[in-house]
Coordinates of C-alpha atoms in Angstrom, one line a residue:
Chain M
M1 CA 0.2 0.1 -0.1
E2 CA 3.2 1.8 1.1
L3 CA 3.9 1.8 -2.0
I4 CA 1.2 2.4 -4.2
Q5 CA 0.6 5.5 -2.5
F6 CA 4.5 6.4 -3.2
A7 CA 4.3 5.9 -6.3
Q8 CA 1.0 8.3 -6.4
R9 CA 2.8 11.0 -4.6
N10 CA 5.9 10.9 -7.3
Y11 CA 5.0 9.6 -10.6
S12 CA 6.7 12.3 -12.4
I13 CA 10.1 11.4 -11.0
L14 CA 10.1 7.8 -11.3
L15 CA 8.3 8.7 -15.0
R16 CA 11.2 10.7 -15.6
A17 CA 13.7 8.0 -14.0
L18 CA 12.2 5.5 -16.5
S19 CA 12.3 7.8 -19.5
E20 CA 15.9 9.1 -19.1
H21 CA 16.6 5.5 -18.9
V22 CA 15.3 4.0 -21.7
Q23 CA 16.6 7.0 -23.5
M24 CA 19.9 6.3 -22.1
V25 CA 20.1 2.0 -23.2
L26 CA 18.6 3.0 -26.4
I27 CA 21.0 5.1 -27.7
A28 CA 23.7 3.1 -26.1
L29 CA 22.3 0.0 -27.6
I30 CA 22.1 1.2 -31.6
L31 CA 25.5 2.5 -30.9
S32 CA 26.7 -0.3 -29.3
V33 CA 25.0 -2.4 -32.6
A34 CA 26.2 0.0 -35.1
L35 CA 29.7 -0.5 -33.6
A36 CA 30.0 -4.2 -33.1
G37 CA 28.8 -4.8 -36.7
M38 CA 31.3 -2.2 -38.3
L39 CA 33.6 -4.1 -36.2
T40 CA 32.3 -8.0 -37.2
I41 CA 32.7 -7.0 -40.6
L42 CA 36.3 -5.8 -40.2
A43 CA 36.6 -9.0 -38.7
M44 CA 35.2 -11.2 -41.7
F45 CA 37.9 -9.9 -44.0
F46 CA 40.6 -10.3 -41.3
K47 CA 40.5 -13.3 -39.9
P48 CA 43.1 -12.4 -36.8
I49 CA 41.7 -8.8 -36.8
G50 CA 38.0 -11.1 -35.0
K51 CA 40.0 -12.9 -32.6
F52 CA 42.0 -10.0 -31.3
L53 CA 38.5 -8.1 -31.0
I54 CA 36.9 -11.2 -29.1
Y55 CA 39.9 -10.9 -26.6
L56 CA 40.6 -7.6 -26.3
S57 CA 36.4 -6.8 -25.7
S58 CA 36.9 -9.6 -23.0
I59 CA 39.2 -7.9 -21.4
I60 CA 36.8 -4.4 -20.9
Y61 CA 34.3 -7.1 -19.9
S62 CA 35.8 -7.9 -16.8
I63 CA 37.0 -4.5 -15.6
P64 CA 34.0 -3.7 -11.9
S65 CA 31.4 -1.2 -14.4
I66 CA 31.3 2.0 -11.4
A67 CA 36.2 1.2 -12.0
L68 CA 35.4 1.7 -15.6
F69 CA 32.5 4.6 -15.4
A70 CA 35.4 7.1 -12.9
L71 CA 38.2 5.4 -15.4
M72 CA 36.3 7.6 -18.1
I73 CA 35.5 10.4 -16.2
P74 CA 38.2 12.5 -17.0
L75 CA 38.8 11.4 -20.8
P76 CA 38.2 14.4 -22.8
G77 CA 34.7 15.4 -23.9
L78 CA 33.3 12.6 -21.6
G79 CA 33.6 14.2 -17.6
L80 CA 30.4 13.7 -15.9
G81 CA 27.1 12.4 -16.9
R82 CA 25.2 10.7 -20.1
A83 CA 27.8 11.5 -22.5
T84 CA 30.1 8.6 -20.8
A85 CA 27.6 6.9 -19.2
I86 CA 26.7 5.7 -22.6
T87 CA 30.4 4.6 -23.4
V88 CA 30.9 2.6 -21.1
L89 CA 27.6 1.4 -22.1
V90 CA 28.7 0.6 -25.7
L91 CA 31.9 -1.1 -24.3
Y92 CA 30.7 -3.2 -22.4
N93 CA 28.2 -4.5 -24.5
Q94 CA 31.0 -5.3 -27.6
F95 CA 32.4 -8.4 -25.6
I96 CA 28.5 -9.9 -25.9
L97 CA 27.6 -8.6 -28.9
L98 CA 31.1 -9.6 -31.3
R99 CA 31.4 -12.7 -29.6
N100 CA 27.7 -13.6 -30.7
F101 CA 28.2 -12.0 -33.9
I102 CA 31.8 -12.7 -35.0
T103 CA 30.8 -16.4 -33.9
G104 CA 27.4 -16.5 -35.8
L105 CA 28.9 -15.6 -39.4
N106 CA 32.0 -17.4 -38.9
G107 CA 29.4 -20.3 -38.3
V108 CA 28.1 -21.2 -41.3
D109 CA 28.3 -23.9 -43.4
H110 CA 31.4 -23.6 -45.0
A111 CA 29.9 -25.6 -48.3
I112 CA 26.9 -22.7 -48.8
I113 CA 29.6 -20.3 -48.3
E114 CA 30.9 -22.1 -51.5
A115 CA 28.2 -22.6 -53.3
A116 CA 27.7 -18.3 -53.2
A117 CA 31.5 -18.4 -54.0
G118 CA 31.3 -20.5 -57.4
M119 CA 27.8 -18.4 -58.0
G120 CA 29.6 -15.5 -58.4
M121 CA 29.2 -13.9 -55.5
K122 CA 31.4 -11.0 -53.4
P123 CA 32.8 -11.0 -50.4
T124 CA 30.0 -8.5 -49.3
Q125 CA 27.7 -9.9 -51.2
I126 CA 28.3 -12.5 -49.4
I127 CA 28.7 -11.6 -45.6
L128 CA 25.2 -9.0 -46.4
K129 CA 23.1 -11.8 -48.6
V130 CA 24.2 -15.3 -47.2
R131 CA 25.9 -15.0 -43.2
V132 CA 24.1 -12.1 -41.9
P133 CA 20.5 -13.8 -42.5
L134 CA 21.6 -17.4 -41.8
S135 CA 23.0 -16.4 -38.1
I136 CA 20.4 -14.0 -38.1
K137 CA 19.7 -16.4 -34.5
S138 CA 22.7 -16.4 -33.2
I139 CA 22.9 -11.5 -33.8
F140 CA 19.7 -11.7 -32.3
V141 CA 20.9 -13.5 -28.8
G142 CA 23.9 -10.8 -29.1
I143 CA 21.3 -7.7 -29.2
R144 CA 19.2 -9.5 -26.2
L145 CA 21.8 -10.0 -24.0
A146 CA 23.2 -6.8 -24.4
L147 CA 20.2 -5.2 -23.4
I148 CA 19.3 -7.0 -20.6
S149 CA 22.6 -6.0 -19.3
T150 CA 22.5 -2.1 -20.9
I151 CA 19.7 -2.0 -18.7
A152 CA 21.2 -3.7 -15.7
I153 CA 24.8 -1.2 -15.9
A154 CA 23.2 1.2 -17.1
I155 CA 21.6 1.4 -12.9
I156 CA 25.6 2.2 -12.1
A157 CA 25.6 5.1 -14.3
S158 CA 23.9 6.9 -11.5
F159 CA 26.8 7.2 -9.5
I160 CA 27.9 9.6 -12.4
G161 CA 25.3 11.6 -12.8
A162 CA 23.5 10.5 -15.6
G163 CA 20.0 9.7 -13.9
G164 CA 17.5 7.5 -15.4
I165 CA 16.4 4.5 -12.8
G166 CA 19.4 4.8 -10.8
L167 CA 19.3 7.7 -9.4
L168 CA 16.3 6.1 -8.0
V169 CA 18.1 3.1 -6.2
T170 CA 21.7 6.0 -5.1
I171 CA 18.3 8.8 -3.6
G172 CA 16.4 5.7 -1.5
L173 CA 19.7 4.8 -0.5
E174 CA 21.4 8.2 1.0
T175 CA 17.9 8.9 2.2
N176 CA 17.0 6.2 3.6
N177 CA 14.2 5.8 1.8
N178 CA 12.6 1.3 1.3
N179 CA 10.2 2.8 -1.2
R180 CA 12.5 4.6 -4.0
I181 CA 15.0 1.7 -3.9
I182 CA 11.8 -0.6 -3.8
W183 CA 10.3 0.9 -7.1
G184 CA 14.1 1.1 -8.4
V185 CA 14.6 -2.4 -8.8
I186 CA 10.9 -2.7 -10.4
L187 CA 10.9 -0.6 -13.0
S188 CA 14.9 -1.9 -14.1
V189 CA 13.6 -5.8 -13.5
G190 CA 10.1 -4.5 -15.3
L191 CA 12.2 -2.7 -17.9
G192 CA 14.4 -5.6 -17.8
I193 CA 11.4 -8.2 -19.0
V194 CA 9.3 -6.0 -21.1
A195 CA 12.6 -5.5 -23.4
N196 CA 13.7 -8.7 -23.3
A197 CA 9.2 -10.0 -24.7
I198 CA 9.7 -7.7 -27.4
L199 CA 12.8 -8.7 -29.3
V200 CA 11.2 -11.9 -28.7
F201 CA 8.2 -11.0 -30.3
I202 CA 10.7 -9.4 -33.1
E203 CA 12.8 -12.2 -33.1
K204 CA 9.7 -14.5 -33.8
R205 CA 8.2 -12.4 -36.4
I206 CA 11.9 -12.2 -38.8
K207 CA 12.4 -16.0 -38.6
R208 CA 8.8 -16.8 -40.0
Chain W
M1 CA 32.1 -37.6 -79.6
I2 CA 34.0 -34.6 -79.8
E3 CA 31.5 -31.8 -80.9
S4 CA 32.9 -29.1 -81.7
S5 CA 36.5 -28.2 -82.7
I6 CA 36.9 -25.2 -80.6
V7 CA 38.3 -26.0 -77.7
A8 CA 35.8 -24.6 -74.6
I9 CA 39.0 -25.3 -71.1
E10 CA 42.2 -26.3 -71.5
Y11 CA 44.6 -27.0 -68.7
K12 CA 47.9 -26.4 -69.1
N13 CA 51.0 -27.8 -66.6
V14 CA 47.7 -26.8 -63.8
Y15 CA 49.7 -27.9 -60.5
K16 CA 48.3 -27.2 -56.4
K17 CA 49.6 -27.7 -53.4
F18 CA 47.7 -27.4 -50.2
E19 CA 49.3 -25.3 -47.2
G20 CA 50.4 -27.7 -45.2
A21 CA 50.0 -30.7 -47.6
N22 CA 53.4 -32.4 -48.8
Y23 CA 52.0 -33.5 -51.6
N24 CA 50.5 -31.8 -55.4
A25 CA 46.6 -32.1 -55.3
V26 CA 46.9 -31.6 -58.3
S27 CA 49.9 -32.4 -60.7
D28 CA 51.1 -31.3 -64.3
V29 CA 47.9 -32.0 -65.4
N30 CA 47.8 -31.2 -69.2
L31 CA 43.8 -31.2 -71.3
S32 CA 42.2 -30.2 -73.6
I33 CA 38.2 -29.6 -73.6
Y34 CA 36.1 -29.1 -76.8
E35 CA 33.2 -27.3 -76.6
G36 CA 30.1 -29.4 -76.5
E37 CA 31.9 -32.6 -74.4
F38 CA 30.0 -34.1 -71.7
I39 CA 33.3 -34.8 -70.1
T40 CA 33.4 -36.6 -66.6
I41 CA 36.2 -36.6 -63.8
L42 CA 36.7 -39.8 -62.2
G43 CA 38.7 -41.0 -59.1
S44 CA 39.2 -41.7 -55.3
S45 CA 39.0 -38.7 -52.3
G46 CA 41.6 -37.5 -52.5
S47 CA 42.5 -38.1 -56.7
G48 CA 41.8 -34.1 -56.8
K49 CA 38.9 -34.4 -59.3
T50 CA 37.6 -31.9 -56.9
T51 CA 40.2 -29.2 -56.8
L52 CA 40.5 -29.5 -60.1
L53 CA 37.7 -28.5 -61.1
K54 CA 37.2 -25.6 -58.4
M55 CA 40.8 -24.2 -59.9
T56 CA 38.6 -24.1 -63.3
N57 CA 36.2 -21.4 -62.0
R58 CA 38.8 -19.8 -60.1
L59 CA 37.4 -20.8 -56.4
Y60 CA 41.0 -22.3 -55.9
D61 CA 44.3 -20.7 -58.1
P62 CA 46.2 -22.9 -59.7
D63 CA 49.9 -22.4 -58.0
A64 CA 51.9 -23.0 -61.8
G65 CA 49.9 -23.8 -65.2
D66 CA 47.5 -21.7 -67.0
I67 CA 43.5 -22.2 -67.2
I68 CA 42.4 -21.2 -70.8
L69 CA 38.4 -20.8 -71.3
F70 CA 37.2 -19.7 -75.1
G71 CA 41.0 -18.8 -75.4
E72 CA 41.4 -16.5 -72.1
N73 CA 43.2 -17.0 -69.5
I74 CA 40.5 -17.0 -66.4
R75 CA 44.0 -16.3 -64.6
D76 CA 44.1 -12.6 -66.2
V77 CA 40.1 -12.2 -65.7
D78 CA 38.7 -11.1 -62.0
A79 CA 37.6 -14.5 -59.9
V80 CA 33.9 -13.1 -59.4
L81 CA 33.3 -12.4 -63.2
V82 CA 35.0 -15.9 -64.4
R83 CA 32.4 -17.4 -62.0
R84 CA 29.2 -16.1 -63.4
R85 CA 29.7 -16.9 -66.7
I86 CA 29.8 -20.8 -65.6
G87 CA 27.4 -22.3 -64.0
Y88 CA 28.3 -24.8 -61.2
A89 CA 26.1 -27.2 -59.5
I90 CA 26.9 -29.4 -56.0
Q91 CA 25.5 -31.2 -53.4
Q92 CA 22.1 -30.1 -52.3
V93 CA 23.5 -28.3 -50.0
G94 CA 24.8 -25.7 -52.2
L95 CA 20.8 -24.3 -52.0
L96 CA 20.7 -21.1 -49.6
P97 CA 18.0 -22.6 -47.2
H98 CA 16.8 -18.8 -46.3
M99 CA 15.8 -19.0 -49.9
T100 CA 12.8 -20.0 -51.4
I101 CA 13.2 -21.7 -54.7
A102 CA 12.8 -19.2 -57.3
Q103 CA 15.1 -16.8 -55.0
N104 CA 17.7 -19.2 -55.4
I105 CA 17.5 -19.6 -59.5
A106 CA 17.4 -15.6 -59.0
I107 CA 20.9 -15.5 -57.4
V108 CA 22.9 -15.0 -60.8
P109 CA 20.5 -12.9 -63.0
K110 CA 19.5 -10.5 -59.8
L111 CA 24.0 -10.4 -59.2
L112 CA 23.7 -9.6 -63.2
K113 CA 20.7 -6.7 -63.1
W114 CA 18.3 -8.1 -64.7
D115 CA 15.5 -6.4 -64.5
K116 CA 12.6 -8.4 -62.5
E117 CA 10.4 -9.0 -65.6
R118 CA 12.7 -11.1 -67.1
I119 CA 14.3 -12.7 -64.5
D120 CA 10.2 -14.3 -63.0
N121 CA 10.4 -15.7 -67.2
R122 CA 13.7 -17.1 -66.8
V123 CA 12.3 -18.5 -63.5
R124 CA 9.6 -20.1 -65.0
E125 CA 10.9 -21.4 -67.9
L126 CA 14.5 -23.2 -66.2
L127 CA 11.8 -25.0 -64.0
T128 CA 10.1 -26.8 -66.0
L129 CA 13.6 -27.4 -68.0
V130 CA 14.2 -29.6 -64.9
G131 CA 10.5 -31.3 -64.9
L132 CA 9.6 -28.7 -61.6
D133 CA 5.8 -27.4 -61.9
S134 CA 6.9 -24.2 -62.2
D135 CA 3.1 -23.0 -59.7
E136 CA 4.1 -25.9 -57.0
F137 CA 7.7 -24.7 -55.9
L138 CA 8.3 -20.9 -57.0
K139 CA 7.4 -20.0 -53.4
R140 CA 9.0 -23.2 -51.3
Y141 CA 12.0 -23.2 -49.6
P142 CA 14.7 -26.1 -49.9
H143 CA 14.3 -27.7 -46.9
Q144 CA 10.6 -28.6 -48.0
L145 CA 12.0 -30.4 -51.0
S146 CA 13.5 -33.9 -51.7
G147 CA 17.0 -34.3 -52.1
G148 CA 16.0 -35.4 -56.1
Q149 CA 13.7 -32.3 -56.3
Q150 CA 16.4 -30.3 -54.1
Q151 CA 19.4 -31.6 -56.7
R152 CA 16.7 -30.7 -60.2
V153 CA 16.7 -27.0 -58.5
G154 CA 20.1 -27.1 -58.1
L155 CA 20.4 -27.9 -61.8
A156 CA 17.9 -24.8 -63.0
R157 CA 20.3 -22.5 -60.6
A158 CA 23.7 -23.4 -62.6
L159 CA 21.7 -22.8 -66.0
A160 CA 20.3 -19.4 -64.8
V161 CA 22.2 -17.2 -67.4
D162 CA 22.4 -19.7 -70.0
P163 CA 26.5 -20.4 -69.3
K164 CA 28.4 -21.7 -71.9
I165 CA 30.1 -23.8 -69.2
M166 CA 29.0 -26.2 -66.2
L167 CA 30.9 -27.6 -63.8
L168 CA 28.7 -30.2 -61.4
D169 CA 30.7 -31.6 -58.4
E170 CA 29.1 -35.0 -57.4
P171 CA 25.4 -33.6 -57.8
F172 CA 23.9 -36.8 -57.3
G173 CA 25.4 -37.4 -54.6
A174 CA 23.7 -37.7 -51.6
I175 CA 20.5 -39.3 -54.4
D176 CA 18.9 -42.8 -54.0
A177 CA 20.1 -45.1 -56.7
I178 CA 16.6 -45.6 -58.5
N179 CA 16.4 -41.3 -58.0
R180 CA 20.0 -41.1 -59.2
L181 CA 19.4 -43.1 -62.6
H182 CA 16.5 -40.9 -63.5
L183 CA 18.4 -37.4 -62.8
Q184 CA 21.4 -39.0 -64.9
D185 CA 19.3 -39.2 -67.9
E186 CA 17.8 -36.2 -67.1
L187 CA 20.7 -34.7 -67.3
K188 CA 22.0 -36.0 -70.5
R189 CA 18.9 -35.6 -72.5
L190 CA 19.5 -31.4 -70.7
H191 CA 23.2 -31.8 -72.5
S192 CA 22.5 -33.2 -75.6
G193 CA 19.9 -30.1 -76.3
L194 CA 21.9 -27.0 -75.0
K195 CA 25.4 -27.6 -76.9
K196 CA 27.1 -27.0 -73.6
T197 CA 30.4 -28.4 -72.6
F198 CA 30.1 -30.1 -68.8
L199 CA 32.6 -30.7 -66.3
F200 CA 30.4 -33.9 -64.0
V201 CA 32.9 -34.7 -60.7
T202 CA 32.1 -38.7 -59.7
H203 CA 33.3 -41.0 -57.8
D204 CA 30.9 -43.9 -59.0
I205 CA 32.9 -45.0 -61.9
N206 CA 28.9 -46.7 -63.6
E207 CA 27.1 -42.7 -63.3
A208 CA 31.3 -41.6 -65.3
L209 CA 31.1 -44.0 -67.9
K210 CA 27.2 -43.8 -68.8
L211 CA 26.6 -39.9 -68.9
G212 CA 30.8 -38.8 -70.4
T213 CA 31.7 -38.8 -73.8
R214 CA 35.0 -39.0 -72.6
V215 CA 36.2 -39.2 -69.2
I216 CA 39.4 -37.8 -67.0
I217 CA 41.1 -41.0 -64.2
M218 CA 42.6 -39.5 -62.2
N219 CA 44.3 -40.4 -59.2
E220 CA 47.2 -39.3 -56.5
G221 CA 46.8 -35.1 -58.4
Q222 CA 47.8 -36.8 -61.6
V223 CA 45.4 -37.4 -64.9
C224 CA 45.8 -41.7 -65.6
Q225 CA 43.5 -41.7 -68.8
F226 CA 41.4 -39.6 -70.9
D227 CA 39.4 -41.3 -73.2
T228 CA 35.8 -42.3 -74.5
P229 CA 34.7 -44.8 -72.1
K230 CA 34.8 -47.8 -75.1
N231 CA 38.7 -47.3 -75.0
I232 CA 39.2 -46.7 -71.4
I233 CA 37.5 -50.3 -71.4
K234 CA 39.0 -51.7 -74.3
N235 CA 42.6 -50.1 -73.6
P236 CA 42.9 -48.9 -69.6
A237 CA 46.2 -47.2 -70.1
D238 CA 47.9 -47.9 -66.4
G239 CA 47.6 -50.5 -63.4
F240 CA 44.7 -47.9 -61.4
V241 CA 42.3 -47.4 -64.2
K242 CA 42.8 -51.6 -65.0
A243 CA 41.5 -51.9 -61.2
L244 CA 39.1 -49.8 -61.1
I245 CA 37.9 -51.3 -63.9
N246 CA 38.4 -54.7 -62.4
S247 CA 37.5 -53.9 -59.6
H248 CA 33.6 -53.2 -60.8
R249 CA 34.0 -56.3 -62.8
E250 CA 33.7 -58.1 -59.7
Q251 CA 30.9 -56.4 -58.2
E252 CA 29.3 -57.3 -60.9
K253 CA 30.2 -60.6 -60.4
L254 CA 28.4 -60.7 -57.2
W255 CA 24.9 -59.6 -59.0
E256 CA 25.5 -62.5 -61.1
G257 CA 26.4 -64.7 -58.1
L258 CA 22.5 -63.4 -56.3
I259 CA 20.6 -64.3 -59.8

């Protein structure tokens, strides 16, 4: 009851936190997929680059997020705020996305690739018209995992002033306000569930 | 048997060695194939027959020697362009599983930027040519077809832009015996009506002798004999060819014993 009353009194705060969070997550996800996509195409042409990128991104992924946020602040053009948060989120996502994209694209049956080449498809055509459609499942798994992880890690971003749902939790902790903390958790989990459901739906539509 | 005096495919001192191997996959191959011939390449696995075929459309490049198609050294032509001029059919896995039958057949015409109407007409014409009802099959996906039907689609796709040369890499390898005989007959019929040069790789001696106007027999990267089926049976060139023919005779004896 108390929770609902809290929400009724503070719905504008909750809504703002949610919309900030959704924006941050969406921007980070779009940039992440674009970057990972380009790196994956690069990796298709130069095999060793793919291995190196997966290795490098795995190291970044193993840095605690709160430390990485802190490390980014002094970099020129970043500082406190959303830009730094998004940069970190994009960096984290590279491991999840690259691993799924590259292993997916490399996993396509070699005989199919050779048949496509034998018909006279160019290397880029083979990637876009054969490899990508045939590894769409792996690509989508990567995007889904990245989305869920971004929603969670973005909570921490409130520590560097990026706003979002995390702010509810941090202020809740500072002011010893359990209602805020619990609403932070509810919104975060709810957002994760809804986002996952939307992607599963899109995935099914694409796969016919 | 030789239908024309125009040389369609010429191999000159062709060698190929794969990285890490200590023997030549293809060793000093010299052959002239005339336009309109149906050439079968017979050999066991590792004989170099598929390697020779794949060098013909530049899926592999030879380490030494030249391959000349209608007077043009393919070393001097962009690999992608060489491939678009040549029909290429392999076992059914070669159909792209995410595309419909119509889309599969249309791949090369689309690469060559044919307009939509021309492609649609050609796809229907080709399906009819390989004995499939176009209305029934156009929108299906490869996995919804039987092995024999997929193979017909593979042939239609290879024929799509009317190439002068067709490379067929064990196209009937995964087809049951009865359907295989049907497909062989139809391929023979197709060839006789088309005036194209066929190069057909197989490890089945029956298939090689039945389909080939001339047969290339390969062993350990080298050509043992290149002659008409009759001459091969009459005068085997070396011990390997003799052994190959004898192994088949042994099988026949088994049949006679059973009847």
